[in-house]
Short mmCIF file of C-alpha atoms in Angstrom, two decimals:
data_model
loop_
_atom_site.label_atom_id
_atom_site.label_comp_id
_atom_site.label_asym_id
_atom_site.label_seq_id
_atom_site.Cartn_x
_atom_site.Cartn_y
_atom_site.Cartn_z
CA ALA A 237 -0.03 0.08 0.01
CA GLN A 238 1.19 3.58 -0.65
CA ARG A 239 1.70 5.88 2.09
CA VAL A 240 2.94 9.49 2.69
CA THR A 241 4.18 10.60 6.07
CA GLN A 242 4.73 14.26 7.07
CA PRO A 243 5.88 14.06 10.72
CA GLU A 244 5.42 17.70 11.57
CA LYS A 245 2.03 19.33 11.84
CA LEU A 246 3.51 22.71 12.53
CA LEU A 247 6.81 24.22 11.89
CA SER A 248 7.72 27.69 13.16
CA VAL A 249 10.86 29.29 11.58
CA PHE A 250 12.26 32.73 11.78
CA LYS A 251 12.42 34.89 8.72
CA GLY A 252 15.84 34.38 7.04
CA ALA A 253 16.27 31.00 8.59
CA PRO A 254 16.57 27.69 6.60
CA VAL A 255 13.45 25.63 6.25
CA GLU A 256 13.13 21.87 5.88
CA LEU A 257 9.69 20.26 5.63
CA LYS A 258 10.01 16.44 5.98
CA CYS A 259 8.24 13.86 3.76
CA ASN A 260 8.66 10.12 3.81
CA TYR A 261 6.84 7.62 1.61
CA SER A 262 6.14 4.00 1.24
CA TYR A 263 5.73 2.53 -2.25
CA SER A 264 6.99 -0.59 -3.73
CA GLY A 265 7.28 0.69 -7.41
CA SER A 266 8.48 3.87 -9.05
CA PRO A 267 6.45 6.80 -7.50
CA GLU A 268 6.16 10.35 -8.62
CA LEU A 269 6.46 12.85 -5.76
CA PHE A 270 4.99 16.28 -5.53
CA TRP A 271 4.74 19.18 -3.11
CA TYR A 272 1.61 21.29 -2.93
CA VAL A 273 1.09 24.49 -1.24
CA GLN A 274 -2.24 26.22 0.12
CA TYR A 275 -1.79 29.80 0.86
CA SER A 276 -4.53 31.52 3.00
CA ARG A 277 -7.70 31.92 0.90
CA GLN A 278 -6.22 30.44 -2.14
CA ARG A 279 -6.52 27.04 -4.01
CA LEU A 280 -4.26 24.21 -3.48
CA GLN A 281 -1.51 24.51 -6.08
CA LEU A 282 1.47 22.66 -7.24
CA LEU A 283 4.81 23.90 -5.78
CA LEU A 284 7.16 21.36 -7.45
CA ARG A 285 7.54 17.76 -8.61
CA HIS A 286 10.56 15.60 -8.40
CA ILE A 287 10.91 14.72 -12.08
CA SER A 288 11.22 18.44 -12.86
CA ARG A 289 14.26 19.04 -10.66
CA GLU A 290 13.47 22.67 -10.59
CA SER A 291 13.50 25.36 -7.92
CA ILE A 292 10.18 27.25 -7.44
CA LYS A 293 10.12 30.31 -5.08
CA GLY A 294 13.57 29.22 -3.73
CA PHE A 295 12.25 25.74 -2.74
CA THR A 296 13.94 22.58 -3.82
CA ALA A 297 13.29 18.91 -3.09
CA ASP A 298 15.42 15.91 -3.96
CA LEU A 299 13.96 12.48 -4.18
CA ASN A 300 16.07 10.06 -2.07
CA LYS A 301 15.02 6.46 -3.06
CA GLY A 302 17.33 4.93 -0.52
CA GLU A 303 15.83 6.81 2.45
CA THR A 304 12.25 6.97 0.71
CA SER A 305 12.25 10.72 1.39
CA PHE A 306 11.29 13.85 -0.62
CA HIS A 307 12.07 16.74 1.83
CA LEU A 308 11.23 20.23 0.94
CA LYS A 309 14.10 22.84 1.54
CA LYS A 310 14.64 26.57 1.29
CA PRO A 311 17.83 28.21 2.44
CA PHE A 312 16.25 31.55 3.54
CA ALA A 313 12.60 31.61 4.77
CA GLN A 314 10.37 34.61 3.81
CA GLU A 315 7.20 35.71 5.53
CA GLU A 316 5.21 34.94 2.26
CA ASP A 317 6.08 31.20 2.71
CA SER A 318 3.79 30.82 5.61
CA ALA A 319 1.15 28.36 4.26
CA MET A 320 0.13 24.65 4.48
CA TYR A 321 2.27 22.32 2.63
CA TYR A 322 1.35 18.86 1.48
CA CYS A 323 3.60 16.11 0.03
CA ALA A 324 1.88 13.80 -2.53
CA LEU A 325 2.58 10.51 -4.24
CA SER A 326 1.42 9.19 -7.54
CA GLY A 327 2.18 5.45 -8.17
CA ASP A 328 3.23 3.90 -11.46
CA ARG A 329 0.35 1.12 -11.40
CA ASP A 330 -2.78 3.26 -11.30
CA ASP A 331 -4.01 6.92 -11.27
CA LYS A 332 -4.48 7.06 -7.45
CA ILE A 333 -2.81 10.26 -5.89
CA ILE A 334 -2.54 10.36 -2.26
CA PHE A 335 -1.31 13.07 0.21
CA GLY A 336 0.31 13.32 3.55
CA LYS A 337 -1.41 15.04 6.56
CA GLY A 338 0.31 18.30 5.64
CA THR A 339 2.77 20.68 7.60
CA ARG A 340 1.67 24.17 8.40
CA LEU A 341 4.80 26.52 7.98
CA HIS A 342 4.65 29.66 10.09
CA ILE A 343 7.42 32.05 9.39
CA LEU A 344 8.05 34.37 12.42
CA PRO A 345 9.14 38.03 11.80
CA ASN B 110 -10.66 29.37 -18.65
CA ALA B 111 -12.37 28.27 -15.42
CA GLY B 112 -10.35 25.18 -14.74
CA VAL B 113 -12.16 23.07 -12.01
CA THR B 114 -15.49 24.39 -10.67
CA GLN B 115 -17.19 23.00 -7.59
CA THR B 116 -20.68 23.62 -6.47
CA PRO B 117 -22.01 24.40 -3.94
CA LYS B 118 -19.40 26.33 -2.09
CA PHE B 119 -21.09 26.04 1.26
CA GLN B 120 -23.82 23.57 2.40
CA VAL B 121 -25.44 22.80 5.79
CA LEU B 122 -27.17 19.41 6.24
CA LYS B 123 -29.10 17.63 8.79
CA THR B 124 -28.08 14.17 9.73
CA GLY B 125 -29.67 11.71 7.25
CA GLN B 126 -30.21 14.21 4.39
CA SER B 127 -28.76 13.54 1.13
CA MET B 128 -26.85 15.91 -1.29
CA THR B 129 -24.62 15.88 -4.36
CA LEU B 130 -21.49 17.87 -4.87
CA GLN B 131 -20.92 18.75 -8.33
CA CYS B 132 -17.51 19.24 -10.21
CA ALA B 133 -16.70 20.26 -13.81
CA GLN B 134 -13.42 20.80 -15.51
CA ASP B 135 -12.77 22.48 -18.87
CA MET B 136 -9.27 21.19 -19.56
CA ASN B 137 -10.00 18.08 -21.28
CA HIS B 138 -8.42 16.01 -18.46
CA ASN B 139 -8.85 12.36 -18.28
CA SER B 140 -8.58 11.79 -14.50
CA MET B 141 -10.72 13.35 -11.77
CA TYR B 142 -10.64 13.06 -7.99
CA TRP B 143 -12.51 13.85 -4.82
CA TYR B 144 -10.77 14.48 -1.56
CA ARG B 145 -11.83 15.59 1.84
CA GLN B 146 -9.74 18.00 4.06
CA ASP B 147 -9.91 17.71 7.78
CA PRO B 148 -7.77 19.41 10.39
CA GLY B 149 -4.84 17.03 11.36
CA MET B 150 -5.87 14.52 8.81
CA GLY B 151 -4.65 16.24 5.84
CA LEU B 152 -6.16 15.50 2.21
CA ARG B 153 -7.75 11.96 2.02
CA LEU B 154 -8.78 10.45 -1.27
CA ILE B 155 -12.48 9.52 -1.26
CA TYR B 156 -12.95 8.25 -5.04
CA TYR B 157 -11.21 8.83 -8.23
CA SER B 158 -11.85 8.21 -11.96
CA ALA B 159 -9.05 7.46 -14.24
CA SER B 160 -11.32 7.96 -17.42
CA GLU B 161 -14.87 8.47 -18.43
CA GLY B 162 -16.86 5.48 -17.38
CA THR B 163 -14.50 4.25 -14.57
CA THR B 164 -14.36 4.98 -11.00
CA ASP B 165 -12.20 3.61 -8.17
CA LYS B 166 -12.23 3.68 -4.35
CA GLY B 167 -9.74 5.81 -2.58
CA GLU B 168 -8.77 5.81 1.01
CA VAL B 169 -12.11 6.75 2.71
CA PRO B 170 -14.95 5.82 0.32
CA ASN B 171 -17.50 4.68 2.87
CA GLY B 172 -20.63 6.80 3.00
CA TYR B 173 -20.01 8.27 -0.51
CA ASN B 174 -20.98 7.48 -4.05
CA VAL B 175 -19.56 8.98 -7.33
CA SER B 176 -20.66 9.25 -10.88
CA ARG B 177 -18.35 10.17 -13.84
CA LEU B 178 -21.18 11.69 -15.93
CA ASN B 179 -18.95 12.48 -18.83
CA LYS B 180 -15.33 13.59 -19.36
CA ARG B 181 -16.03 16.94 -17.88
CA GLU B 182 -18.05 16.07 -14.69
CA PHE B 183 -17.48 14.01 -11.62
CA SER B 184 -20.11 14.16 -8.96
CA LEU B 185 -19.90 13.06 -5.27
CA ARG B 186 -23.09 11.98 -3.49
CA LEU B 187 -23.81 11.60 0.22
CA GLU B 188 -26.81 9.34 0.51
CA SER B 189 -27.39 9.76 4.12
CA ALA B 190 -25.19 12.46 5.66
CA ALA B 191 -23.50 11.95 9.03
CA PRO B 192 -21.82 14.44 11.36
CA SER B 193 -18.46 12.66 10.58
CA GLN B 194 -18.81 13.81 6.98
CA THR B 195 -18.49 17.47 8.01
CA SER B 196 -15.52 18.67 6.08
CA VAL B 197 -14.10 20.60 3.16
CA TYR B 198 -14.25 18.69 -0.03
CA PHE B 199 -11.97 19.29 -2.97
CA CYS B 200 -12.39 18.18 -6.56
CA ALA B 201 -9.32 17.97 -8.72
CA SER B 202 -8.34 16.73 -12.14
CA THR B 203 -5.24 15.79 -14.05
CA GLN B 204 -4.32 14.73 -17.55
CA GLY B 205 -3.68 11.15 -16.10
CA SER B 206 -1.35 8.38 -16.99
CA SER B 207 -0.83 9.64 -20.47
CA GLY B 208 0.69 12.76 -19.33
CA ALA B 209 1.75 14.76 -16.40
CA ASN B 210 -0.07 13.85 -12.98
CA VAL B 211 -0.23 17.51 -11.85
CA LEU B 212 -3.50 18.12 -10.05
CA THR B 213 -5.55 21.17 -10.65
CA PHE B 214 -7.82 21.88 -7.72
CA GLY B 215 -11.27 23.40 -7.32
CA ALA B 216 -12.00 26.04 -4.60
CA GLY B 217 -13.42 23.59 -2.34
CA SER B 218 -17.01 22.94 -0.81
CA ARG B 219 -17.42 23.41 2.88
CA LEU B 220 -20.07 20.92 4.21
CA THR B 221 -21.53 20.94 7.65
CA VAL B 222 -23.65 18.14 8.93
CA LEU B 223 -25.70 18.86 11.92
#
């Protein structure tokens, strides 16, 4: 069975400090991993996906198959990064896409 | 270009009442999804439809039914609402296995069951 685990419900970080949101997954095949973000009063939207290997708004995430992790990182937090972040997994056997429980990131001034 | 449209945005029901949440997308996507969002529980998949004419159970399907009416529309029905179904419901769509699996979400429907 596929599973996505985000161990932190809330993460508070000072502005300018580094951010790391953890995501671990369980899947026996070749998954595709995503980070979605939900800003206040906005729709859920894609932040980045592992196959793109791109940096969006200063965030990066590397898929580590050995540790089954896809942690989201940003070297210097900004106040506008405050939001709810969800890690998601899409498997290679069907079209099911599941999410973790989410981490609320709060950037302190 | 409206993307994914959900109706209604808000609904209050009494226990035992039924209702249908409607979802439509105009992006010619193959796959559509229904999720519920609850504090501390994240987004949980209720049902999904990989293509017109097919539906599959997700993580929490009990108490719900779905219909993929055509390629554009995917409805979620609560036959006998329970307080445990109080939640925010999100519809989403994606191109599916033939292309990128990036989800486009609707604005959400907030349902309260008294």
